[in-house]
Each structure stands twice: as C-alpha cells, then as structure tokens.
Short mmCIF file of C-alpha atoms in Angstrom, two decimals:
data_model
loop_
_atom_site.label_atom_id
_atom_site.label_comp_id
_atom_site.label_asym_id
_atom_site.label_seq_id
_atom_site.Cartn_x
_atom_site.Cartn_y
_atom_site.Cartn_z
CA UNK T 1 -148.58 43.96 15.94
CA UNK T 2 -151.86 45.71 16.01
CA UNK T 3 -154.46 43.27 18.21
CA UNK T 4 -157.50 43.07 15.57
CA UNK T 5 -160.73 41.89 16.99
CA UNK T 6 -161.89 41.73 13.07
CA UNK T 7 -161.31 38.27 10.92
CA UNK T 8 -158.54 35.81 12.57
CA UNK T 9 -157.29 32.82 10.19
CA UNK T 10 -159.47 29.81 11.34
CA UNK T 11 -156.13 26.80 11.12
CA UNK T 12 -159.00 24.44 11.11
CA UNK T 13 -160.74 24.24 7.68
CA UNK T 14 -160.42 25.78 4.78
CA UNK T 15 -164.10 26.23 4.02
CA UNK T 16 -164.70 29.82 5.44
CA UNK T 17 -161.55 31.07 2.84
CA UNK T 18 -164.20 31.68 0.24
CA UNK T 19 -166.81 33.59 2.65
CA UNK T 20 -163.85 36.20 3.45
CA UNK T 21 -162.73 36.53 0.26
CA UNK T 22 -165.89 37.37 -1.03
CA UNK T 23 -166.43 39.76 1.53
CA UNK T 24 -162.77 41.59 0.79
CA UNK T 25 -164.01 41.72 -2.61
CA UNK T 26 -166.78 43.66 -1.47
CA UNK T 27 -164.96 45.90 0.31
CA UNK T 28 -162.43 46.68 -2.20
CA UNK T 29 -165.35 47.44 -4.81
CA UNK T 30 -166.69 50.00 -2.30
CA UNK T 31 -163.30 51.65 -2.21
CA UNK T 32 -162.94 51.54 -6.09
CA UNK T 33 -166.49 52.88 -6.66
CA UNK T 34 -165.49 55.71 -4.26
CA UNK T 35 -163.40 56.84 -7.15
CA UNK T 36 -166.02 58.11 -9.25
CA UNK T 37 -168.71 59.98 -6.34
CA UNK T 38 -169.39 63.52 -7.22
CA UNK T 39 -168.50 66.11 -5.13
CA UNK T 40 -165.81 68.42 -4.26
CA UNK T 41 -163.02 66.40 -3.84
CA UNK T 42 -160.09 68.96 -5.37
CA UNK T 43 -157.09 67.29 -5.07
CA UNK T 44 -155.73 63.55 -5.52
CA UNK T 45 -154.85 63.65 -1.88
CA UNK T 46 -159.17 64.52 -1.00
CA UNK T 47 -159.72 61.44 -2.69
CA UNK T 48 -157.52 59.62 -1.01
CA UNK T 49 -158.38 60.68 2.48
CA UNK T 50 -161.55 60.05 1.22
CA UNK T 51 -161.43 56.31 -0.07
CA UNK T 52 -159.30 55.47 3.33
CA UNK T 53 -161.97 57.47 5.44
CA UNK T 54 -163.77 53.99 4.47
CA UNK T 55 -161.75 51.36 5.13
CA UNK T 56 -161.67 48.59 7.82
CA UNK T 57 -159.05 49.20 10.82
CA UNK T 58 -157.00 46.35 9.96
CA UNK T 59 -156.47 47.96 6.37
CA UNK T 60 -155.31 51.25 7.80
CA UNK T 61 -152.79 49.86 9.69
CA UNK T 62 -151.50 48.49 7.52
CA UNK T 63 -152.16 51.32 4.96
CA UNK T 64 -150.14 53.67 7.42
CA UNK T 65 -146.71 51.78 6.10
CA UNK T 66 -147.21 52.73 2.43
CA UNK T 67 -145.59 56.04 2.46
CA UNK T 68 -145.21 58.65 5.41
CA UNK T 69 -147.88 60.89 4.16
CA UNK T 70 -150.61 57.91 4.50
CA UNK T 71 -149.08 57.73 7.92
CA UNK T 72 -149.60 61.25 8.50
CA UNK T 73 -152.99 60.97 7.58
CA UNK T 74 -154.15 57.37 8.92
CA UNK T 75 -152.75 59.41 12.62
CA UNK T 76 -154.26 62.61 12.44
CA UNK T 77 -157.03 63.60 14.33
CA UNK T 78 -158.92 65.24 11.53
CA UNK T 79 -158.73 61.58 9.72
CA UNK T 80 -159.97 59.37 12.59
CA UNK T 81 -163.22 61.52 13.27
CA UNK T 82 -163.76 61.77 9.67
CA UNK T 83 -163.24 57.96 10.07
CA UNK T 84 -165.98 57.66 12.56
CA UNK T 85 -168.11 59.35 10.45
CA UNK T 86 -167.71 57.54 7.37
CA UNK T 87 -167.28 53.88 8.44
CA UNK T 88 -167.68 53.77 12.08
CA UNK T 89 -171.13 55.28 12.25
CA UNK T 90 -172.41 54.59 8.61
CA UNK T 91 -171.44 50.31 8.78
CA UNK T 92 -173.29 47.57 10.00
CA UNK T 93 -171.90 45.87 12.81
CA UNK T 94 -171.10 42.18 11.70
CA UNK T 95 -169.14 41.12 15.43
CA UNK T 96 -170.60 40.28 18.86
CA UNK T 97 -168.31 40.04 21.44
CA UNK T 98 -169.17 37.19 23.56
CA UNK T 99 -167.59 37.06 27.60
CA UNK T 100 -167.47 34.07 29.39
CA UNK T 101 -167.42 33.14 33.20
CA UNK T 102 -164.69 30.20 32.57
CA UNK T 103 -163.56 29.15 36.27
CA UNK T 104 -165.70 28.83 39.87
CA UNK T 105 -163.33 31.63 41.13
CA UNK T 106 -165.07 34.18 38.30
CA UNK T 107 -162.05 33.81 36.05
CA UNK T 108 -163.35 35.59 32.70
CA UNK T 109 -162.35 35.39 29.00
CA UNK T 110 -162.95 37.78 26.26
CA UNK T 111 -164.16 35.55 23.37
CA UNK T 112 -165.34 37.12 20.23
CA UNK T 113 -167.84 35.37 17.68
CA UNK T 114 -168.19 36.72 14.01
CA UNK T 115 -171.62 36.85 12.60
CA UNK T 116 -172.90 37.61 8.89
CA UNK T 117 -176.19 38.16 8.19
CA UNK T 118 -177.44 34.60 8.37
CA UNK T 119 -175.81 34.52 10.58
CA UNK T 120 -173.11 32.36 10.63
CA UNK T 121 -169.89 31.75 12.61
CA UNK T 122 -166.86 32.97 11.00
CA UNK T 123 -164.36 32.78 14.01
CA UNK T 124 -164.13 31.64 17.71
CA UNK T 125 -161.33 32.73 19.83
CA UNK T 126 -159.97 33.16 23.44
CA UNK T 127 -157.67 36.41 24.61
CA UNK T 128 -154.84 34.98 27.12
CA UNK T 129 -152.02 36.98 26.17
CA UNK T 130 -153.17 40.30 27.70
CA UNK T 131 -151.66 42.79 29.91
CA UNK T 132 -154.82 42.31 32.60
CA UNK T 133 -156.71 39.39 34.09
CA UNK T 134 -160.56 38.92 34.48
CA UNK T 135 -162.01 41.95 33.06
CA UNK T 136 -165.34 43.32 33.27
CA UNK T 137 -165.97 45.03 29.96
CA UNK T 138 -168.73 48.08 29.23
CA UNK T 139 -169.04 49.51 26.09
CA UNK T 140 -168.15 50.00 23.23
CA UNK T 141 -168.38 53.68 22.69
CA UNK T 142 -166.73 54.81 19.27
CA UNK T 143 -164.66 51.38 19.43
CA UNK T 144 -163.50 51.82 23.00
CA UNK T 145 -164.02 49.51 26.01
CA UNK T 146 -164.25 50.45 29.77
CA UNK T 147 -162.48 47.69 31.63
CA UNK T 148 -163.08 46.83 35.42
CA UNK T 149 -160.79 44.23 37.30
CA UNK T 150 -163.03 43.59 40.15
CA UNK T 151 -159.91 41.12 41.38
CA UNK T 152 -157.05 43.33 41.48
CA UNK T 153 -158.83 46.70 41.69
CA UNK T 154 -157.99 48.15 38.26
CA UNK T 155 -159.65 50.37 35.38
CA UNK T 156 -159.02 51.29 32.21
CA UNK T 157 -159.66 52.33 28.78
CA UNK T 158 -158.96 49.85 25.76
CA UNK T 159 -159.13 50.13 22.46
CA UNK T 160 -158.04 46.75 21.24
CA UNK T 161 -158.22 47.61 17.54
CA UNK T 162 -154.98 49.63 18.37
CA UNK T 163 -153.36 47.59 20.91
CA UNK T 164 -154.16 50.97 23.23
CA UNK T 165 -154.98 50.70 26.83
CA UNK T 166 -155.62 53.62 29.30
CA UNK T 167 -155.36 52.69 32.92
CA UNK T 168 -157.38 55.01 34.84
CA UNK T 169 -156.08 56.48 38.47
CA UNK T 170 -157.87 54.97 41.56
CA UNK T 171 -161.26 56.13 42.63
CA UNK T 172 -160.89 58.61 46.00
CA UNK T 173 -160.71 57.29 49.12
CA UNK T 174 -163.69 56.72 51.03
CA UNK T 175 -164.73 59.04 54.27
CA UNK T 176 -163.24 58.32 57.39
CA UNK T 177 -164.35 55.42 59.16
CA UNK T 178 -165.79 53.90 55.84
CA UNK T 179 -164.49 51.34 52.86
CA UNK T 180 -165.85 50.58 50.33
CA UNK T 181 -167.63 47.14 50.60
CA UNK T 182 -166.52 43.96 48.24
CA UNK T 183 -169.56 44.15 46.42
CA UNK T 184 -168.69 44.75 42.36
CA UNK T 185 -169.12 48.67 41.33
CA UNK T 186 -172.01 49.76 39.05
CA UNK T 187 -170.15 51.39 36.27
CA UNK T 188 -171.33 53.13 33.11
CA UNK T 189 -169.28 54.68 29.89
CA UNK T 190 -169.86 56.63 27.12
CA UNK T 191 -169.04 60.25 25.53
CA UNK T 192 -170.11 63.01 27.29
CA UNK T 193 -172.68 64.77 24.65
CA UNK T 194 -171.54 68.21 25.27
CA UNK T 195 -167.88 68.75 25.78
CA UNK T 196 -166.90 65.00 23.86
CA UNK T 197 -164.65 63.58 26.43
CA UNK T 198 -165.42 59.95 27.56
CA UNK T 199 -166.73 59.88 31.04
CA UNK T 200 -166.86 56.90 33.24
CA UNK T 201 -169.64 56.72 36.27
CA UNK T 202 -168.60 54.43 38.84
CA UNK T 203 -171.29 53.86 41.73
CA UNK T 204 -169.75 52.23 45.28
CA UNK T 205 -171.22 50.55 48.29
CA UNK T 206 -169.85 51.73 51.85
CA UNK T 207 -169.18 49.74 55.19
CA UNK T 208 -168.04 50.63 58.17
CA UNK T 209 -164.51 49.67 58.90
CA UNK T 210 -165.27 48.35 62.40
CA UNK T 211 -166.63 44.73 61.96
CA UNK T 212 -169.28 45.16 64.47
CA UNK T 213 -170.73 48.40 63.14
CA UNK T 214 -171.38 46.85 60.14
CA UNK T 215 -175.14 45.88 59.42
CA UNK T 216 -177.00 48.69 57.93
CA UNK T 217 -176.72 49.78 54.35
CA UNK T 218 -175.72 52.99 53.39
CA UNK T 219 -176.33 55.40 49.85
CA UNK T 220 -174.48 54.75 46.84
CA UNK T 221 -171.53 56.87 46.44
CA UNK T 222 -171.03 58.45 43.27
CA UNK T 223 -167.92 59.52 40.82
CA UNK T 224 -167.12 60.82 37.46
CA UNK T 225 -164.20 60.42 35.44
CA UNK T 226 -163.37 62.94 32.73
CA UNK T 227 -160.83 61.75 29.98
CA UNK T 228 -159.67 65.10 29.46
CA UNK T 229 -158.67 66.01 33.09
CA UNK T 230 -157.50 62.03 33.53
CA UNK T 231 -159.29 62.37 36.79
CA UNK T 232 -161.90 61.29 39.41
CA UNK T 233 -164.55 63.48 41.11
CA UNK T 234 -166.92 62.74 43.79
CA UNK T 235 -170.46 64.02 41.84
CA UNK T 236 -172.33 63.19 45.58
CA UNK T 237 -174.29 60.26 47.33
CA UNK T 238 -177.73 58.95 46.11
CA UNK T 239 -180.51 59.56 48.48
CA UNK T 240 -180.46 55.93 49.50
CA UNK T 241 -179.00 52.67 48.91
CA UNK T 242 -179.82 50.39 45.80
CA UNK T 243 -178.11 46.90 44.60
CA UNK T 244 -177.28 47.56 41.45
CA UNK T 245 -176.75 45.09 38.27
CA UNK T 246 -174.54 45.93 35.74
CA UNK T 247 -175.84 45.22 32.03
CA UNK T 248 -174.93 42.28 30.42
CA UNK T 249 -174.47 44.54 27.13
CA UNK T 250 -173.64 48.16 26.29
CA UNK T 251 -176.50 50.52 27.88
CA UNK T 252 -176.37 54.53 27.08
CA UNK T 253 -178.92 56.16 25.68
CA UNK T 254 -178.61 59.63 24.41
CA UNK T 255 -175.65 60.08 27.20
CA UNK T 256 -177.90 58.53 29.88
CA UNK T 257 -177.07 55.26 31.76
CA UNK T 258 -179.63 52.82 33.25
CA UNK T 259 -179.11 49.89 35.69
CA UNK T 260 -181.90 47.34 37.23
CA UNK T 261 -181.83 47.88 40.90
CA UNK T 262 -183.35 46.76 43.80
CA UNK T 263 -183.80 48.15 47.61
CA UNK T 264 -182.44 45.41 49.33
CA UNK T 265 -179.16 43.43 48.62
CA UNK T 266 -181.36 40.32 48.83
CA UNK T 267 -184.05 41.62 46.34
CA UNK T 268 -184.60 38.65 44.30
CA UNK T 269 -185.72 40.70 41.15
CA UNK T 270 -185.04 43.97 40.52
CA UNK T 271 -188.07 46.51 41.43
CA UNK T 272 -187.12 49.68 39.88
CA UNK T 273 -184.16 51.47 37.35
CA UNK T 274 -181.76 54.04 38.00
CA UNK T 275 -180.64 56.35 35.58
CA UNK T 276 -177.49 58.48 35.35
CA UNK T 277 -177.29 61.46 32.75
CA UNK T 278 -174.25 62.76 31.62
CA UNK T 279 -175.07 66.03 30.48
CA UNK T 280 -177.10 67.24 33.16
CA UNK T 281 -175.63 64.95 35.78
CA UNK T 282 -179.13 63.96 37.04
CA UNK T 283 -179.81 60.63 39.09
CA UNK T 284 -183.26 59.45 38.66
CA UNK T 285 -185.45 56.49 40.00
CA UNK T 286 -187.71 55.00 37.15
CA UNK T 287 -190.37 52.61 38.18
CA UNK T 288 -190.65 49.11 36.01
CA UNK T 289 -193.84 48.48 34.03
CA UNK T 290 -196.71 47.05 36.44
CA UNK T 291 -196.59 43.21 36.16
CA UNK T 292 -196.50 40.03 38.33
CA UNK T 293 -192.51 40.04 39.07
CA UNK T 294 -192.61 36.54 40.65
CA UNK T 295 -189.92 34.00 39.11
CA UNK T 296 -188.73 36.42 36.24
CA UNK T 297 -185.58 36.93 34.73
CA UNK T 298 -184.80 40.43 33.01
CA UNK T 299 -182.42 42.46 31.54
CA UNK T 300 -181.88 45.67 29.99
CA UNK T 301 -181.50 46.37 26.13
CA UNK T 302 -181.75 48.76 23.26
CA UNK T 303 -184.92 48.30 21.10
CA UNK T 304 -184.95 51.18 17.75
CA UNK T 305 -182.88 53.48 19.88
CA UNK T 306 -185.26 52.97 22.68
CA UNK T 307 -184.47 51.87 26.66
CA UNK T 308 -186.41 48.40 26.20
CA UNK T 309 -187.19 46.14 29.40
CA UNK T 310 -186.85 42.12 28.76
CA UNK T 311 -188.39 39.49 30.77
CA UNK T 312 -188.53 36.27 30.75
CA UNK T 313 -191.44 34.76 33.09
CA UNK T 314 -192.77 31.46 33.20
CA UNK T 315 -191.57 30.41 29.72
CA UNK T 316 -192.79 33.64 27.76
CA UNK T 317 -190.54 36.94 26.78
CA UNK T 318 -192.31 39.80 27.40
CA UNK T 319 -190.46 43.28 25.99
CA UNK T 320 -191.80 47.20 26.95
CA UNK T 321 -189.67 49.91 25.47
CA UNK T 322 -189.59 53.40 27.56
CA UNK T 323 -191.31 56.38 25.42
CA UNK T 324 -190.00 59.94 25.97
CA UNK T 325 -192.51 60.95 28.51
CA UNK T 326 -191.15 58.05 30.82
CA UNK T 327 -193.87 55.58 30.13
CA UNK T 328 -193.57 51.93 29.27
CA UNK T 329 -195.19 50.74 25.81
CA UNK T 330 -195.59 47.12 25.57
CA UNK T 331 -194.38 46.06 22.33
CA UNK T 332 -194.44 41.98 22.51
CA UNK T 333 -194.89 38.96 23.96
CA UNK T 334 -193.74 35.49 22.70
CA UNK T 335 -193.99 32.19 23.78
CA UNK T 336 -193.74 29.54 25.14
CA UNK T 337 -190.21 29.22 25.09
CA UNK T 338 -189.39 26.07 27.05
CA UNK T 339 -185.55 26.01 25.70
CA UNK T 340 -184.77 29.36 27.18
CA UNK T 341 -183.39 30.06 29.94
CA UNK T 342 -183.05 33.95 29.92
CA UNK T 343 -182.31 37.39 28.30
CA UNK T 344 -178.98 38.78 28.26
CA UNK T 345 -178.81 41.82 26.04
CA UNK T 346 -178.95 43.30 21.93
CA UNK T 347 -177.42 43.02 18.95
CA UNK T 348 -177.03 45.86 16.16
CA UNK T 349 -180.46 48.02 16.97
CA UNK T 350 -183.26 45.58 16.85
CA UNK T 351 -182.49 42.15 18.30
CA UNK T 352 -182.29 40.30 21.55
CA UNK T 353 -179.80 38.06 22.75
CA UNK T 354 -181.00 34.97 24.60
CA UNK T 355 -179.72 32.44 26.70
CA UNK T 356 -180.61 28.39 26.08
CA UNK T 357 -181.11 26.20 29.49
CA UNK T 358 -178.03 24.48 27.76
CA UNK T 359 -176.19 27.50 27.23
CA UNK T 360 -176.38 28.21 23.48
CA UNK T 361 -176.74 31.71 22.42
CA UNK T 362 -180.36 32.90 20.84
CA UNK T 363 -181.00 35.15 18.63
CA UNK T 364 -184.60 36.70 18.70
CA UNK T 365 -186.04 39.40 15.85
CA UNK T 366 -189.32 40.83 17.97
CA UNK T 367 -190.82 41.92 14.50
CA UNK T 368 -191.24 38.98 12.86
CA UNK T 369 -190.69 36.78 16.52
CA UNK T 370 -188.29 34.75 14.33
CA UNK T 371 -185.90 32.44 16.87
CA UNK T 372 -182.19 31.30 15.54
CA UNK T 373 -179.43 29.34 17.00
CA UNK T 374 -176.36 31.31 17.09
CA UNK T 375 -174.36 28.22 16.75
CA UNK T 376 -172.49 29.42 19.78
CA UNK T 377 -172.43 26.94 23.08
CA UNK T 378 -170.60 29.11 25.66
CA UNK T 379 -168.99 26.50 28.05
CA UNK T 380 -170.14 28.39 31.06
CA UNK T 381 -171.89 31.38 32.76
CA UNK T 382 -172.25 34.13 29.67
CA UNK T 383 -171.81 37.76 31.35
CA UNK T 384 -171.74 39.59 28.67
CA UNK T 385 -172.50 40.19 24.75
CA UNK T 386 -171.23 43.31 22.82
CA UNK T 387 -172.00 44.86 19.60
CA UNK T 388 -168.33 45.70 18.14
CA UNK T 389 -166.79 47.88 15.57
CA UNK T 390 -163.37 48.94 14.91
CA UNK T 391 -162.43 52.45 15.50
CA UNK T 392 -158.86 54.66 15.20
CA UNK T 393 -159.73 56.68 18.41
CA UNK T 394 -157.08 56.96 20.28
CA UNK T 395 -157.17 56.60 24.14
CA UNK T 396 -153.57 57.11 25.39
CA UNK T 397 -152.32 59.68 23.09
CA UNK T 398 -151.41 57.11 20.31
CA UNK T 399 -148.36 55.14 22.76
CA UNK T 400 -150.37 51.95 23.23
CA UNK T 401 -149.52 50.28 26.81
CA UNK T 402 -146.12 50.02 27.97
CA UNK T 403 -147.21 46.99 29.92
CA UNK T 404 -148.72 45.62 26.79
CA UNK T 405 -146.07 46.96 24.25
CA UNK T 406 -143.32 44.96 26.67
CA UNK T 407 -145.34 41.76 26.41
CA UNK T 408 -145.44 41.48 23.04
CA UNK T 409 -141.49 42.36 22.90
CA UNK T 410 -140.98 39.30 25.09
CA UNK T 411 -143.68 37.44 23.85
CA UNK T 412 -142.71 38.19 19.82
CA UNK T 413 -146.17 38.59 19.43
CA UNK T 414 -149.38 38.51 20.75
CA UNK T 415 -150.39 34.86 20.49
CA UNK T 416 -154.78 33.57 20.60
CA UNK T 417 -155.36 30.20 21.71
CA UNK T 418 -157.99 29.05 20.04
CA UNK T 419 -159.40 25.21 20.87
CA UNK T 420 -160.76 23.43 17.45
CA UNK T 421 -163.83 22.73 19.40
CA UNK T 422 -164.11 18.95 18.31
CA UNK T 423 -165.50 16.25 20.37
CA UNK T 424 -161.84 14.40 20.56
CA UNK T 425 -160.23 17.56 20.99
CA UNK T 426 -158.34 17.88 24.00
CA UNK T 427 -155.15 20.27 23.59
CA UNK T 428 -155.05 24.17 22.43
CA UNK T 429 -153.18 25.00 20.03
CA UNK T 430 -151.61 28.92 19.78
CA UNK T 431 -151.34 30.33 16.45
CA UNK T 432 -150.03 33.67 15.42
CA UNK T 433 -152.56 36.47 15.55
CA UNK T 434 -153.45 37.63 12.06
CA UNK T 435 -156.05 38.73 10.17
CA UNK T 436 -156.95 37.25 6.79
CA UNK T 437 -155.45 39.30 4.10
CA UNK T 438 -153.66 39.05 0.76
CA UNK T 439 -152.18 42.10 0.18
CA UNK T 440 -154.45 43.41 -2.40
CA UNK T 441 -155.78 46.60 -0.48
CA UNK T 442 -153.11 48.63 -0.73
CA UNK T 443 -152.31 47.14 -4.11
CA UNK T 444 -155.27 48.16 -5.23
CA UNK T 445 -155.75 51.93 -3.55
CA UNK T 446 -152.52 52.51 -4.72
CA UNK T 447 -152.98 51.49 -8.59
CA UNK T 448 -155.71 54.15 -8.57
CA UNK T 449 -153.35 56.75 -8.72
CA UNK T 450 -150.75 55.40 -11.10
#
C-alpha cells in the first residue's frame, strides 16, 4: 500500500467527513469540466491522459488498477512530467509538514498537519512504521525529500507519495590523518537547472584523528551528488571554516542554496550567509543586512520567490528580502510580539511560520501583518516545517525500497499511530493507513467514456 501523506481517516470524530467530501467534490468537478476545454485533444485516450494529468496522487494509484493501459500511462515518464506540469506546479499547496524533536536524545518524528485556507486542521499524525529512524528532512523538490540520519550515518531520497526510497552511497573518505567531526552536515537539495538530475550538496567539518592535535578548525569540505551517476564527488574545500545551520524549511532559490553561518562554532548568531549554486557551482559569502544582532533569533525563508531574512529581536519581527543585485530591501517590521518565541520558516510563497514561547505554531501574512493560531501545539522542539505536494517522480526506478517493501510484507501494512490528543488521553491507538475515499473517482472518469 502506497504511503499517502494526503487526507488520513481521522477515527476520532466524524465532523471533518463533510469538509473532505466537499473538497472531493471539487476535485471531481475539475476533472469533469476538463471534458469540455478546447484544444487539440484528438483522441479519447488525449483526453484521458489529459483529465488524469490532473488528479491527486492518491487517485492515480489507485487509477493505475483500472485497466493495464491506465497503468501504462499513470507509469510512464511522459505522464508524470506532464503530471508535474499540470497539477504539481499549477496547485496550491494545502499540507505543511510539521517535524518534531520528541526525545532528549534528538529522537525525531515526521508529523504532518493539513491546512485549508482558513486554515484549519484536517489531520494530525505520527510516522513509526518506517524503514529509517530520526531523519533530518530537506526539501521537497518535485515531491521528493532528502533524508539525513545524523545517528546511523545514512542518506537518501524519499518520495513517500510512492512508498519510494533511494539510499544514497556514503560520502568519500576524508584525507589521511582527518575524520570528519560529529558535528551535523550542512546539506542542500534540489534539481540541477541545467541537466535535471537532483543533486545533493553535503558540506563536512574535519578533525584531526589524533586527540591532541585537535583544536583548530579547519575549511568546510565540499561534495556533490548527481542522481544520474548515483554518485559522490569532492567539488573542493571552502576558503575557510563556517558553522553552518541548516534551514528549518526548504531553501533553493533558482538552483542556489543558502545557509546562516557564523565564523566561530560558538558564534551566538549567525554573522553572514553562504550560498551554493548548482549550475555554476559557485560558493559565495553574502553579508546580513546592517543591524544590532544582539539577542536575535533568525531564520531563512522564501518571501514572492525572494531569499528573505527573518528576525526576531526584542519582541519585534523584522523581514529584508535579497534583490538581484545582492542587496537587502527591508520590507517589514511588526510588533510587539510578546507570545513569540521565534521564526522557523514559510508556507506556500508568502507566509512565515512562527514559533509561540508555548510552542504553538504561528502563522504570519507580512502584507496585511495578520497573526493566526495554527491550532498546532508541537509537544517539543519544532525543527522543521515543509510545504508538501504529491508528486509521481520516481526516485529508484519505480521498485520502492526493499527494506520498506519487506516491512510492510511482515507488517501487512504500514500502520500510523495517531494519539486523539485529549486531555484524558493516555494510550495510542494504530489504525490502518488510508486515505479518505469512496470510490467515486474512477467511477466517475470512467463513466465519461461509456
């Protein structure tokens, strides 16, 4: 069974059955209507590529046991970029995924927290049953996650739409008389903007083996992996050493990565940002906007397809966006904002994620400076928030994960705990992973040609 990250059952109420309905209606209208669009669409089998081309993941796998040929097309290549193109790139994003810090040892969970536009909360779930432990997640690029297990050394590719996971070969060894040092790796992902293949950019800290050598700080080694060579390559070192932080949310730009760094392990805030770009494989230092930088707390986001800089400082948010020529535009400032404790990331293209002292999840429009509760408490440390849609693209050839695939054999199927989140409530219980549905899609598509 196909792990969805779209609408789950909620076993505890019936009162969001209505809400998902209505939106299934919706979606089966816009599939109707596509029916009658002018064009050239020559054949019945056009217009069928064409209705599917804008569909919901979770219909097309399902859609893909109808009849072989919709499985021929659902799996083709030609159909999941058209897919991208049609729904991937043309919807608004309705999910944030939400990841928790959930133990003192830095256990993490992948939760995921359905929004409409009020928004509202449609569904609140924990992943346990999966084939890797304590992930860091980056992304998603065209539906697909880069996943770092800073515990057990591991990386991969996932796109859990499919139930497909990629795990990447391990990053060259270091030069003789080196390691690499404990401290987490910068990482970016996206898709490189010239030759298409998802690259990964992985930035490590060196030590010297021997104990008492040990003391100075050394530059950031670089590498590159290239999806289409499944390989890593050492691009070169930085001309000195920086202590990176890796975004709380997904940060590419036009095939350019950006971290906050500082010069000194111990900086206390960030002084400057450090880009990465793909294409031309250029490593640049960008100096922050000029302002007092004495007990802030920042982060990086994406303002109207803009790098934006949030801080937080002494109750008030304070947001500059980074122009084209590489200088910083002050855009807003609002406050006070005793409740807040600080910024975290975006959501969809033109709003900011915040943090509560009490650890309830903000949303914040700059436009209008409008403040809502998410109606999300996270239960601990929040490390990251991700703006999510469902894509076909396959990352392992279309063979899911063996390691995954065997699970779910033994397990029957992939199971979601999900806690009902009540004030008496003091037991999980596991319920099947599925997502709401009543069998009218393909009752529906396929009626149209009767």
């Amino acid at each position: 069974m196909a792990l969805s990250l779209s609408r789950y059952v909620w076993p505890y109420g019936q009162s969001l059955a209505p809400l998902l309905k209505e939106r299934s209606q919706k979606e089966r209208e816009m599939s109707i209507e596509m029916t009658t669009m002018p064009g050239n669409l020559s054949s019945t089998e056009d217009v069928v590529i064409e209705i599917l081309s804008r569909l919901p993941v979770k219909n097309l796998l399902r859609c893909k046991c109808v009849c072989k040929s919709w499985h021929a097309i659902i799996t083709s290549p030609h159909f999941i970029s058209k897919h991208l193109r049609n729904y991937y790139d043309k919807s608004d994003s309705d999910c944030l995924l939400v990841q928790n810090c959930v133990s003192q040892a830095g256990e993490l969970a992948s939760l995921e927290l359905l929004l409409d536009e009020t928004p509202r909360v449609l569904s609140y779930d924990s992943f346990h049953m999966m084939p890797f432990h304590s992930p860091f997640l980056c992304g998603p690029c065209d539906g697909i996650f880069y996943m770092y297990g800073y515990f057990y050394d591991f990386r991969a590719l996932w796109n859990p739409a499919i139930n497909e996971l990629r795990y990447l070969p391990p990053i060259p060894n270091p030069p003789s008389s080196f390691s690499y040092s404990p401290q987490y790796d910068a990482y970016g992902f996206g898709l490189h903007p010239v030759t298409k293949d998802f690259e990964v950019v992985v930035l490590k800290d060196l030590w010297r083996e021997k104990e008492e050598e040990r003391g100075g700080t050394y530059p950031l080694r670089v590498f590159v992996y290239s999806s289409s060579t499944d390989s890593w390559r050492h691009w070169g070192d930085l001309s000195r050493y920086y202590h990176l932080q890796n975004n709380k949310c997904y940060i590419c730009m036009d095939g350019v990565f950006f971290w906050l760094g500082s010069y000194e392990i111990s900086g206390i805030s960030p002084e400057v940002i450090i880009s990465f770009d793909m294409a031309t494989e250029i490593c640049q230092e960008i100096q922050q906007p000029d302002y007092c930088r004495s007990n802030d707390s920042k982060s990086l986001a994406t303002y109207h397809d803009s790098l934006a800089l949030v801080v937080l400082q002494e109750m008030f948010l304070h947001m500059w966006t980074l122009s084209e020529g590489y200088c910083w535009i002050k855009k807003v400032s609002i406050g006070p904002l005793p409740q807040i404790s600080r910024p975290i990331g975006h959501w969809k293209s033109n709003k900011l994620i915040l943090v509560s002292v009490s650890g309830e999840l903000i949303l914040c429009d700059p436009s209008t400076q409008e403040i809502s509760d998410l109606e999300f408490i996270g239960c601990s440390q929040c490390v990251g928030v991700f703006d999510y849609k469902e894509s076909l693209v396959l990352v392992n050839n279309g063979n899911g994960c063996a390691k995954h695939n065997q699970k779910a054999d033994t397990e029957s199927n992939f199971l979601i705990s999900t806690s009902s989140f009540t004030p008496n409530a003091s037991n999980e219980e596991c319920v099947l992973m599925e997502s709401y549905y009543d069998g009218s899609y393909e009752e529906s598509i396929a009626s149209l040609f009767d």
